[in-house]
């Protein structure tokens, strides 16, 4: 193909969360024209903090985001405790990058979202800036015309449509061909942030922040508390998981206000210092997050439309991989759609994207289920470390590029075989 025949693809992405922004940046840097459609008005990323494990931190660096320059904290220690405060184990994780090339980092979701948004829309850097339309709720897709249909009636056509519209994805059912809603997992979590300075100032709770970069898990059979720092070690993030005792609304997973007294009662059997720590949570800042699950979909792709992130594979928060797998999806999409990809080849390339990502994302999803809490309190579960090599050593971009090379080589051989027969 001559340079005069090469044209960028017009790519439309529904959802400007971390996954959608990652895909937008990677596709922009590949040379394509990218438009994001986001239902929220202010484009605020909800939630608190998130993991950038080695498999994700390497990918965002390739896109131009250096986590430690945006408040990212390196994981230095991993500890597990019993409810009475006794230590089960503590591991020095400060040299993670020696084994997996890239560090394991912890970031406030707002910080990473803001950084990715800036990279997407800046006039500097490779490719044309991404356009972002807010208050733009996608309601449907026209597969024949490759068109997104917005709630206000607007229709936008492109060569590629990506559903990055989260766990309550509108495009998921359209792609699968039947209603495919995520369902309650039977688990929920309380989430909040506390200033590290406030914790340090109290002799009863100072022990929780005595070491920087510490990821700690406090375990009971039917509940757990996960604590880790973010934003330059100024904030401590809490995820307090438990079995559901009520039916909660599923409409706003991250943002439902929670009752502080209910949270303290739920974790009343933990040791006094932990209760003192939880008691510091501002009553008006505690959020309840109902943990939703979704069996593996039969497909993520239909025609020129593909799902990614939570729209394709929502995760339970038991290995810190939800955001990481969405990031992997985003860079894999760009890898199989390099500049020069023809519109008529998009459907096959999206099938290749699914081939690159489906088995891995599904397996990691299964791992998070196995590591989750359960009514049976099964303590024979695998440890996170048993899957570390598989999860952390993977480079989704390199892997997808290799898959594309194999695909193109096979395509060339098939074309040559056809030519030899004519």
Short mmCIF file of C-alpha atoms in Angstrom, two decimals:
data_model
loop_
_atom_site.label_atom_id
_atom_site.label_comp_id
_atom_site.label_asym_id
_atom_site.label_seq_id
_atom_site.Cartn_x
_atom_site.Cartn_y
_atom_site.Cartn_z
CA UNK A 1 0.00 0.00 0.00
CA UNK A 2 1.45 3.37 -1.02
CA UNK A 3 1.56 6.24 1.44
CA UNK A 4 -1.11 8.04 -0.61
CA UNK A 5 -3.53 5.15 0.02
CA UNK A 6 -2.98 5.07 3.78
CA UNK A 7 -5.72 6.81 5.71
CA UNK A 8 -6.54 6.80 9.39
CA UNK A 9 -9.56 4.91 10.61
CA UNK A 10 -12.39 6.85 12.22
CA UNK A 11 -12.76 5.25 15.66
CA UNK A 12 -15.68 5.90 18.02
CA UNK A 13 -15.41 4.88 21.67
CA UNK A 14 -18.38 4.72 24.04
CA UNK A 15 -17.10 5.46 27.55
CA UNK A 16 -14.22 7.69 28.66
CA UNK A 17 -13.14 5.79 31.75
CA UNK A 18 -9.62 4.47 32.20
CA UNK A 19 -10.10 1.71 29.61
CA UNK A 20 -11.69 3.97 27.02
CA UNK A 21 -9.02 6.64 27.46
CA UNK A 22 -6.23 4.07 27.20
CA UNK A 23 -7.65 2.75 23.94
CA UNK A 24 -8.12 6.30 22.65
CA UNK A 25 -4.50 7.25 23.37
CA UNK A 26 -3.06 4.06 21.88
CA UNK A 27 -5.20 4.41 18.74
CA UNK A 28 -4.40 8.12 18.44
CA UNK A 29 -0.69 7.35 18.69
CA UNK A 30 -1.15 4.71 15.99
CA UNK A 31 -2.33 7.51 13.71
CA UNK A 32 -6.11 7.18 13.79
CA UNK A 33 -8.91 9.70 14.31
CA UNK A 34 -10.56 9.01 17.67
CA UNK A 35 -13.76 10.36 19.24
CA UNK A 36 -14.92 9.51 22.77
CA UNK A 37 -18.53 9.70 23.93
CA UNK A 38 -19.00 9.93 27.70
CA UNK A 39 -22.37 9.89 29.45
CA UNK A 40 -21.28 11.91 32.48
CA UNK A 41 -21.38 15.66 32.47
CA UNK A 42 -18.13 16.43 34.22
CA UNK A 43 -16.04 13.48 33.10
CA UNK A 44 -15.14 12.62 36.68
CA UNK A 45 -13.70 9.18 37.37
CA UNK A 46 -15.49 7.69 40.37
CA UNK A 47 -13.96 5.41 42.93
CA UNK A 48 -10.89 5.77 45.07
CA UNK A 49 -7.55 4.12 44.27
CA UNK A 50 -6.38 1.34 41.96
CA UNK A 51 -3.47 -0.94 41.23
CA UNK A 52 -1.04 -0.52 38.38
CA UNK A 53 0.59 -3.93 38.56
CA UNK A 54 3.70 -4.52 36.40
CA UNK A 55 1.60 -5.70 33.43
CA UNK A 56 -0.23 -2.34 33.45
CA UNK A 57 2.42 0.12 34.63
CA UNK A 58 4.64 -0.81 31.68
CA UNK A 59 1.80 -0.17 29.23
CA UNK A 60 0.86 3.28 30.53
CA UNK A 61 4.53 4.25 30.45
CA UNK A 62 4.60 3.32 26.78
CA UNK A 63 1.68 5.71 26.28
CA UNK A 64 3.48 8.54 28.07
CA UNK A 65 2.13 8.32 31.62
CA UNK A 66 4.82 8.03 34.30
CA UNK A 67 2.83 7.01 37.41
CA UNK A 68 5.28 8.28 40.03
CA UNK A 69 5.11 11.76 38.47
CA UNK A 70 1.32 11.77 39.00
CA UNK A 71 1.19 10.57 42.59
CA UNK A 72 1.77 6.85 42.01
CA UNK A 73 3.21 4.95 44.99
CA UNK A 74 5.45 1.92 44.56
CA UNK A 75 4.38 -1.21 46.46
CA UNK A 76 7.18 -1.96 48.90
CA UNK A 77 5.49 -4.37 51.32
CA UNK A 78 2.65 -6.87 51.10
CA UNK A 79 1.21 -8.02 54.42
CA UNK A 80 -1.66 -10.18 55.60
CA UNK A 81 -3.17 -10.05 59.08
CA UNK A 82 -5.80 -11.94 61.03
CA UNK A 83 -8.71 -10.07 62.58
CA UNK A 84 -6.94 -10.01 65.96
CA UNK A 85 -4.00 -8.13 64.44
CA UNK A 86 -1.57 -11.04 64.34
CA UNK A 87 0.65 -11.16 61.25
CA UNK A 88 0.19 -14.04 58.81
CA UNK A 89 3.03 -12.98 56.49
CA UNK A 90 4.90 -9.93 55.24
CA UNK A 91 6.78 -9.83 51.94
CA UNK A 92 9.32 -7.30 50.69
CA UNK A 93 7.94 -6.28 47.28
CA UNK A 94 10.28 -3.34 46.67
CA UNK A 95 12.22 -5.14 43.94
CA UNK A 96 9.21 -6.21 41.85
CA UNK A 97 10.60 -4.58 38.71
CA UNK A 98 13.77 -6.69 38.95
CA UNK A 99 11.60 -9.69 38.15
CA UNK A 100 8.80 -8.20 36.06
CA UNK A 101 10.64 -5.26 34.40
CA UNK A 102 8.11 -2.68 35.62
CA UNK A 103 7.13 -1.65 39.17
CA UNK A 104 3.87 -2.43 40.92
CA UNK A 105 2.29 0.91 41.73
CA UNK A 106 -0.80 2.30 43.45
CA UNK A 107 -2.65 5.39 42.20
CA UNK A 108 -5.71 7.43 42.98
CA UNK A 109 -8.20 6.76 40.18
CA UNK A 110 -8.79 10.47 39.69
CA UNK A 111 -5.05 11.04 39.23
CA UNK A 112 -4.62 8.36 36.58
CA UNK A 113 -7.85 9.35 34.85
CA UNK A 114 -6.80 13.02 34.71
CA UNK A 115 -3.35 12.10 33.42
CA UNK A 116 -4.75 9.87 30.68
CA UNK A 117 -7.30 12.50 29.67
CA UNK A 118 -4.54 15.08 29.30
CA UNK A 119 -2.45 12.75 27.11
CA UNK A 120 -5.53 12.00 25.00
CA UNK A 121 -6.53 15.59 24.24
CA UNK A 122 -3.19 17.43 24.25
CA UNK A 123 -2.03 18.96 20.98
CA UNK A 124 1.46 17.69 21.70
CA UNK A 125 2.63 14.16 21.04
CA UNK A 126 1.88 11.65 18.29
CA UNK A 127 -1.34 11.77 16.35
CA UNK A 128 -4.31 14.11 16.28
CA UNK A 129 -5.89 14.99 19.65
CA UNK A 130 -8.81 12.83 20.76
CA UNK A 131 -12.18 14.59 20.90
CA UNK A 132 -14.35 13.98 23.96
CA UNK A 133 -18.10 14.64 23.97
CA UNK A 134 -19.53 14.74 27.51
CA UNK A 135 -23.22 14.36 28.44
CA UNK A 136 -23.35 11.98 25.49
CA UNK A 137 -25.12 8.79 26.52
CA UNK A 138 -24.82 6.04 23.91
CA UNK A 139 -28.10 4.16 23.62
CA UNK A 140 -27.62 1.82 20.65
CA UNK A 141 -25.49 0.89 17.67
CA UNK A 142 -26.43 0.39 14.01
CA UNK A 143 -24.18 -2.44 12.84
CA UNK A 144 -25.00 -2.06 9.16
CA UNK A 145 -24.06 1.61 9.09
CA UNK A 146 -21.36 1.44 11.81
CA UNK A 147 -23.19 4.16 13.69
CA UNK A 148 -23.48 5.06 17.36
CA UNK A 149 -26.89 6.36 18.40
CA UNK A 150 -26.99 8.81 21.30
CA UNK A 151 -29.82 9.43 23.74
CA UNK A 152 -30.43 12.87 22.20
CA UNK A 153 -30.94 11.29 18.78
CA UNK A 154 -27.55 12.15 17.33
CA UNK A 155 -25.94 9.53 15.12
CA UNK A 156 -22.17 9.25 14.65
CA UNK A 157 -20.60 6.98 12.05
CA UNK A 158 -17.11 5.50 12.07
CA UNK A 159 -14.99 2.64 10.82
CA UNK A 160 -14.57 1.07 14.27
CA UNK A 161 -16.84 1.26 17.32
CA UNK A 162 -15.55 0.30 20.77
CA UNK A 163 -17.79 -0.35 23.76
CA UNK A 164 -15.84 0.80 26.81
CA UNK A 165 -19.05 1.67 28.61
CA UNK A 166 -18.44 -0.23 31.83
CA UNK A 167 -20.17 -2.91 33.84
CA UNK A 168 -23.63 -1.60 32.88
CA UNK A 169 -22.66 -1.56 29.20
CA UNK A 170 -25.37 -0.66 26.70
CA UNK A 171 -23.38 -2.07 23.79
CA UNK A 172 -22.79 -5.47 25.42
CA UNK A 173 -26.27 -6.82 24.73
CA UNK A 174 -26.16 -5.43 21.18
CA UNK A 175 -22.90 -7.26 20.46
CA UNK A 176 -23.89 -10.51 22.14
CA UNK A 177 -27.38 -10.48 20.60
CA UNK A 178 -29.27 -11.00 23.84
CA UNK A 179 -29.62 -9.27 27.20
CA UNK A 180 -26.33 -9.74 29.03
CA UNK A 181 -26.39 -7.84 32.30
CA UNK A 182 -23.87 -8.19 35.09
CA UNK A 183 -25.41 -9.73 38.20
CA UNK A 184 -24.78 -9.33 41.94
CA UNK A 185 -21.90 -11.51 43.12
CA UNK A 186 -23.28 -11.74 46.65
CA UNK A 187 -20.52 -9.38 47.84
CA UNK A 188 -20.19 -5.66 48.43
CA UNK A 189 -17.51 -3.29 49.64
CA UNK A 190 -17.31 -0.09 51.63
CA UNK A 191 -14.79 2.36 50.12
CA UNK A 192 -13.23 5.53 51.49
CA UNK A 193 -9.97 7.46 51.79
CA UNK A 194 -8.22 8.85 54.88
CA UNK A 195 -5.34 11.35 55.16
CA UNK A 196 -2.12 9.59 56.20
CA UNK A 197 -1.28 12.57 58.45
CA UNK A 198 -4.44 11.99 60.52
CA UNK A 199 -3.60 8.31 60.97
CA UNK A 200 -0.01 9.09 61.96
CA UNK A 201 -1.12 11.65 64.53
CA UNK A 202 -3.03 9.02 66.54
CA UNK A 203 -0.76 6.64 68.53
CA UNK A 204 -3.43 3.93 68.29
CA UNK A 205 -3.48 3.95 64.48
CA UNK A 206 0.03 5.13 63.56
CA UNK A 207 1.11 1.47 63.18
CA UNK A 208 -0.97 1.20 60.00
CA UNK A 209 1.23 3.68 58.14
CA UNK A 210 4.58 2.93 59.80
CA UNK A 211 5.90 1.59 56.47
CA UNK A 212 5.46 3.44 53.20
CA UNK A 213 4.19 1.62 50.15
CA UNK A 214 2.49 -1.05 52.24
CA UNK A 215 -0.39 -3.06 50.78
CA UNK A 216 -2.11 -4.81 53.68
CA UNK A 217 -4.99 -7.26 53.80
CA UNK A 218 -6.88 -8.05 56.99
CA UNK A 219 -8.68 -11.36 56.58
CA UNK A 220 -11.69 -13.04 58.10
CA UNK A 221 -13.46 -16.03 56.58
CA UNK A 222 -16.36 -13.96 55.26
CA UNK A 223 -14.89 -10.47 54.94
CA UNK A 224 -11.64 -8.62 54.43
CA UNK A 225 -10.18 -5.13 54.62
CA UNK A 226 -7.65 -4.06 51.97
CA UNK A 227 -5.59 -0.94 52.69
CA UNK A 228 -2.98 0.83 50.59
CA UNK A 229 -1.58 4.34 50.00
CA UNK A 230 -1.95 6.58 46.97
CA UNK A 231 -1.38 10.20 45.85
CA UNK A 232 2.24 10.67 46.92
CA UNK A 233 1.53 8.71 50.12
CA UNK A 234 -0.82 11.43 51.36
CA UNK A 235 -3.95 9.27 51.33
CA UNK A 236 -4.76 5.76 52.51
CA UNK A 237 -7.33 3.84 50.45
CA UNK A 238 -9.77 1.39 52.08
CA UNK A 239 -11.75 -1.41 50.42
CA UNK A 240 -13.78 -3.30 53.03
CA UNK A 241 -15.33 -6.34 51.35
CA UNK A 242 -18.14 -8.38 52.87
CA UNK A 243 -20.98 -10.70 51.98
CA UNK A 244 -24.19 -8.94 51.00
CA UNK A 245 -26.90 -8.84 53.63
CA UNK A 246 -29.27 -6.56 51.69
CA UNK A 247 -30.36 -5.98 48.13
CA UNK A 248 -28.83 -2.74 46.95
CA UNK A 249 -29.48 -0.71 43.82
CA UNK A 250 -27.14 -1.63 40.97
CA UNK A 251 -27.40 1.69 39.18
CA UNK A 252 -24.35 3.40 40.68
CA UNK A 253 -21.83 0.75 41.69
CA UNK A 254 -19.17 3.11 43.02
CA UNK A 255 -21.19 6.02 44.27
CA UNK A 256 -23.87 4.82 46.66
CA UNK A 257 -23.68 6.50 50.04
CA UNK A 258 -23.07 4.06 52.86
CA UNK A 259 -23.97 4.01 56.54
CA UNK A 260 -20.95 4.35 58.83
CA UNK A 261 -22.62 2.59 61.74
CA UNK A 262 -23.46 -0.33 59.46
CA UNK A 263 -19.83 -0.57 58.33
CA UNK A 264 -18.48 -0.51 61.89
CA UNK A 265 -20.96 -3.17 62.92
CA UNK A 266 -20.02 -5.33 59.94
CA UNK A 267 -16.35 -5.33 61.01
CA UNK A 268 -16.88 -5.24 64.78
CA UNK A 269 -14.97 -8.50 65.31
CA UNK A 270 -11.68 -6.93 64.14
CA UNK A 271 -9.11 -5.77 66.71
CA UNK A 272 -9.52 -2.41 68.54
CA UNK A 273 -6.83 -0.56 66.54
CA UNK A 274 -8.59 -1.48 63.30
CA UNK A 275 -11.94 -0.34 64.67
CA UNK A 276 -10.28 2.92 65.71
CA UNK A 277 -8.93 3.28 62.16
CA UNK A 278 -12.28 2.59 60.50
CA UNK A 279 -13.95 4.99 62.91
CA UNK A 280 -11.95 7.84 61.38
CA UNK A 281 -13.86 7.50 58.09
CA UNK A 282 -15.98 10.65 57.50
CA UNK A 283 -19.61 9.52 57.59
CA UNK A 284 -20.50 11.47 54.45
CA UNK A 285 -17.59 10.10 52.40
CA UNK A 286 -18.10 6.34 52.75
CA UNK A 287 -19.36 4.72 49.57
CA UNK A 288 -20.88 1.31 49.03
CA UNK A 289 -19.82 -0.62 45.96
CA UNK A 290 -21.90 -3.64 45.04
CA UNK A 291 -19.59 -6.17 43.40
CA UNK A 292 -21.09 -7.39 40.16
CA UNK A 293 -20.07 -10.43 38.16
CA UNK A 294 -20.61 -11.64 34.62
CA UNK A 295 -20.01 -15.11 33.17
CA UNK A 296 -17.65 -15.20 30.18
CA UNK A 297 -19.46 -13.82 27.15
CA UNK A 298 -19.77 -15.93 23.98
CA UNK A 299 -18.15 -13.08 22.03
CA UNK A 300 -16.80 -9.55 22.47
CA UNK A 301 -17.05 -8.71 18.78
CA UNK A 302 -19.74 -8.24 16.15
CA UNK A 303 -18.81 -6.79 12.77
CA UNK A 304 -16.85 -3.59 13.30
CA UNK A 305 -17.90 -3.30 16.97
CA UNK A 306 -15.85 -4.61 19.91
CA UNK A 307 -16.25 -4.60 23.69
CA UNK A 308 -13.44 -3.96 26.14
CA UNK A 309 -12.83 -3.52 29.87
CA UNK A 310 -15.75 -4.02 32.25
CA UNK A 311 -18.15 -4.09 29.31
CA UNK A 312 -16.50 -7.35 28.26
CA UNK A 313 -15.20 -8.77 31.56
CA UNK A 314 -15.97 -7.08 34.90
CA UNK A 315 -13.67 -8.12 37.74
CA UNK A 316 -14.12 -8.71 41.43
CA UNK A 317 -11.47 -6.66 43.32
CA UNK A 318 -9.37 -9.54 44.60
CA UNK A 319 -6.22 -9.25 42.54
CA UNK A 320 -6.19 -5.58 41.59
CA UNK A 321 -6.56 -6.42 37.90
CA UNK A 322 -9.80 -4.75 36.80
CA UNK A 323 -8.16 -1.57 35.56
CA UNK A 324 -5.05 -3.41 34.40
CA UNK A 325 -7.00 -5.74 32.12
CA UNK A 326 -8.89 -2.78 30.60
CA UNK A 327 -5.53 -1.14 29.90
CA UNK A 328 -4.32 -4.36 28.28
CA UNK A 329 -7.45 -4.39 26.08
CA UNK A 330 -6.83 -0.81 24.98
CA UNK A 331 -3.26 -1.31 23.82
CA UNK A 332 -4.12 -4.65 22.18
CA UNK A 333 -6.81 -2.96 20.10
CA UNK A 334 -4.29 -0.43 18.83
CA UNK A 335 -1.74 -3.15 18.11
CA UNK A 336 -4.07 -5.06 15.76
CA UNK A 337 -5.29 -1.85 14.07
CA UNK A 338 -2.06 -0.17 12.91
CA UNK A 339 -2.19 2.76 10.52
CA UNK A 340 -2.90 1.36 7.08
CA UNK A 341 -5.58 -1.07 8.23
CA UNK A 342 -8.38 -0.97 5.65
CA UNK A 343 -12.00 -0.53 6.70
CA UNK A 344 -12.91 -3.84 5.04
CA UNK A 345 -10.31 -5.58 7.23
CA UNK A 346 -11.57 -4.19 10.55
CA UNK A 347 -13.97 -7.06 11.35
CA UNK A 348 -11.19 -9.64 11.00
CA UNK A 349 -8.80 -7.50 13.05
CA UNK A 350 -11.34 -7.21 15.85
CA UNK A 351 -11.69 -10.99 15.87
CA UNK A 352 -7.91 -11.08 16.22
CA UNK A 353 -8.16 -8.64 19.15
CA UNK A 354 -10.56 -11.04 20.85
CA UNK A 355 -8.17 -13.90 20.14
CA UNK A 356 -5.39 -11.90 21.78
CA UNK A 357 -7.35 -11.05 24.90
CA UNK A 358 -10.26 -13.42 25.56
CA UNK A 359 -8.50 -16.41 27.12
CA UNK A 360 -6.19 -14.30 29.29
CA UNK A 361 -8.86 -11.91 30.57
CA UNK A 362 -11.23 -14.80 31.28
CA UNK A 363 -8.55 -16.70 33.18
CA UNK A 364 -7.62 -13.67 35.31
CA UNK A 365 -11.34 -13.11 35.93
CA UNK A 366 -11.59 -16.69 37.20
CA UNK A 367 -8.62 -16.09 39.52
CA UNK A 368 -10.37 -13.12 41.14
CA UNK A 369 -13.42 -15.28 41.79
CA UNK A 370 -11.30 -18.00 43.41
CA UNK A 371 -9.58 -15.46 45.65
CA UNK A 372 -12.85 -13.83 46.72
CA UNK A 373 -14.70 -14.25 49.98
CA UNK A 374 -17.37 -16.93 50.18
CA UNK A 375 -19.99 -18.11 52.70
CA UNK A 376 -18.07 -21.35 53.13
CA UNK A 377 -14.97 -19.47 54.24
CA UNK A 378 -12.75 -21.80 52.22
CA UNK A 379 -9.18 -21.17 53.35
CA UNK A 380 -7.74 -23.64 50.82
CA UNK A 381 -7.89 -20.98 48.14
CA UNK A 382 -4.85 -20.31 45.97
CA UNK A 383 -2.65 -17.43 47.03
CA UNK A 384 -2.23 -14.41 44.74
CA UNK A 385 1.44 -15.29 44.41
CA UNK A 386 0.61 -18.52 42.60
CA UNK A 387 -0.59 -16.52 39.61
CA UNK A 388 1.95 -13.69 39.77
CA UNK A 389 4.18 -14.89 36.94
CA UNK A 390 1.27 -15.41 34.55
CA UNK A 391 -0.36 -12.07 35.34
CA UNK A 392 2.56 -9.70 35.86
CA UNK A 393 5.08 -10.84 33.22
CA UNK A 394 2.71 -10.36 30.28
CA UNK A 395 3.14 -7.48 27.80
CA UNK A 396 -0.22 -7.15 26.06
CA UNK A 397 1.11 -4.81 23.39
CA UNK A 398 4.04 -7.01 22.36
CA UNK A 399 1.85 -10.10 22.49
CA UNK A 400 -0.80 -8.52 20.24
CA UNK A 401 1.85 -7.28 17.79
CA UNK A 402 3.21 -10.84 17.54
CA UNK A 403 -0.32 -12.16 16.94
CA UNK A 404 -0.80 -9.61 14.17
CA UNK A 405 2.51 -10.57 12.54
CA UNK A 406 1.46 -14.23 12.55
CA UNK A 407 -1.95 -13.32 11.15
CA UNK A 408 -0.48 -11.22 8.33
CA UNK A 409 2.06 -13.90 7.49
CA UNK A 410 -0.71 -16.49 7.29
CA UNK A 411 -2.83 -14.14 5.19
CA UNK A 412 0.07 -13.62 2.78
CA UNK A 413 0.63 -17.36 2.47
CA UNK A 414 -3.06 -17.95 1.80
CA UNK A 415 -3.08 -15.28 -0.91
CA UNK A 416 0.02 -16.80 -2.51
CA UNK A 417 -1.61 -20.24 -2.50
CA UNK A 418 -4.68 -18.78 -4.20
CA UNK A 419 -2.50 -17.10 -6.84
CA UNK A 420 -0.66 -20.31 -7.58
CA UNK A 421 -4.00 -22.06 -8.25
CA UNK A 422 -5.20 -19.49 -10.80
#
